[in-house]
């Protein structure tokens, strides 16, 4: 469903894939990246939830830091 919704988007966007901090999350992010790249959709994988388990856990424990990471996502990617 997510890939279908992304494909239906009329505007050009960069999509950020934010994996969970476990093997399954990283594998899923890599698979999604591969599928989107094959469809010529601009996407990047970035872990903005570390050191927490996932983005929801980061939101619960440190919402200010997560907000700052989201607001500065392009700077984080260029590191």
Tab-separated table of C-alpha atoms in Angstrom:
chain	number	residue	atom	x	y	z
A	1	UNK	CA	0.000	0.000	0.000
A	2	UNK	CA	2.811	2.465	0.787
A	3	UNK	CA	4.505	1.969	-2.579
A	4	UNK	CA	1.181	2.388	-4.374
A	5	UNK	CA	0.473	5.639	-2.515
A	6	UNK	CA	3.963	6.941	-3.286
A	7	UNK	CA	3.562	6.079	-6.980
A	8	UNK	CA	0.247	7.914	-7.096
A	9	UNK	CA	1.808	11.103	-5.742
A	10	UNK	CA	1.754	13.698	-8.530
A	11	UNK	CA	4.447	15.938	-7.026
A	12	UNK	CA	8.140	15.104	-6.975
A	13	UNK	CA	9.401	14.352	-3.474
A	14	UNK	CA	12.313	12.737	-1.746
A	15	UNK	CA	11.045	9.979	0.517
A	16	UNK	CA	12.948	9.212	3.708
A	17	UNK	CA	12.901	5.659	4.993
A	18	UNK	CA	13.463	5.585	8.760
A	19	UNK	CA	14.117	1.995	9.841
A	20	UNK	CA	13.702	0.396	13.234
A	21	UNK	CA	17.010	-0.302	14.972
A	22	UNK	CA	16.976	-4.040	14.532
A	23	UNK	CA	17.887	-6.523	11.819
A	24	UNK	CA	14.325	-6.839	10.503
A	25	UNK	CA	13.874	-3.061	10.377
A	26	UNK	CA	17.108	-2.537	8.472
A	27	UNK	CA	16.325	-5.371	6.063
A	28	UNK	CA	12.824	-3.992	5.453
A	29	UNK	CA	14.230	-0.506	4.825
A	30	UNK	CA	16.741	-1.893	2.336
A	31	UNK	CA	14.008	-3.814	0.508
A	32	UNK	CA	11.765	-0.740	0.327
A	33	UNK	CA	14.690	1.369	-0.892
A	34	UNK	CA	15.419	-1.168	-3.623
A	35	UNK	CA	11.779	-1.272	-4.770
A	36	UNK	CA	11.418	2.514	-4.839
A	37	UNK	CA	14.739	2.953	-6.626
A	38	UNK	CA	13.641	0.465	-9.298
A	39	UNK	CA	10.597	2.703	-9.842
A	40	UNK	CA	12.924	5.731	-10.181
A	41	UNK	CA	11.576	7.291	-6.981
A	42	UNK	CA	14.008	9.447	-5.033
A	43	UNK	CA	14.454	7.962	-1.571
A	44	UNK	CA	17.022	7.780	1.186
A	45	UNK	CA	17.466	5.623	4.254
A	46	UNK	CA	18.266	7.559	7.408
A	47	UNK	CA	18.187	6.453	11.012
A	48	UNK	CA	16.808	9.345	13.019
A	49	UNK	CA	15.528	7.240	15.904
A	50	UNK	CA	18.879	6.155	17.358
A	51	UNK	CA	19.596	5.411	20.143
A	52	UNK	CA	15.975	4.316	20.552
A	53	UNK	CA	14.313	1.162	19.195
A	54	UNK	CA	12.255	2.970	16.570
A	55	UNK	CA	10.837	6.362	15.680
A	56	UNK	CA	7.833	5.928	17.999
A	57	UNK	CA	10.131	5.153	20.911
A	58	UNK	CA	12.233	8.227	20.072
A	59	UNK	CA	9.074	10.339	19.992
A	60	UNK	CA	8.025	9.092	23.427
A	61	UNK	CA	11.421	9.525	25.084
A	62	UNK	CA	12.982	12.531	23.350
A	63	UNK	CA	10.493	14.412	21.140
A	64	UNK	CA	12.591	17.589	20.994
A	65	UNK	CA	15.651	15.796	19.645
A	66	UNK	CA	13.531	13.918	17.106
A	67	UNK	CA	11.931	17.181	15.970
A	68	UNK	CA	15.380	18.741	15.497
A	69	UNK	CA	16.561	15.728	13.486
A	70	UNK	CA	13.510	15.925	11.216
A	71	UNK	CA	13.922	19.662	10.716
A	72	UNK	CA	17.587	19.171	9.799
A	73	UNK	CA	17.328	15.903	7.902
A	74	UNK	CA	19.264	17.116	4.862
A	75	UNK	CA	22.194	18.175	7.043
A	76	UNK	CA	22.189	14.771	8.735
A	77	UNK	CA	22.314	12.987	5.381
A	78	UNK	CA	25.325	14.999	4.228
A	79	UNK	CA	27.446	13.918	7.228
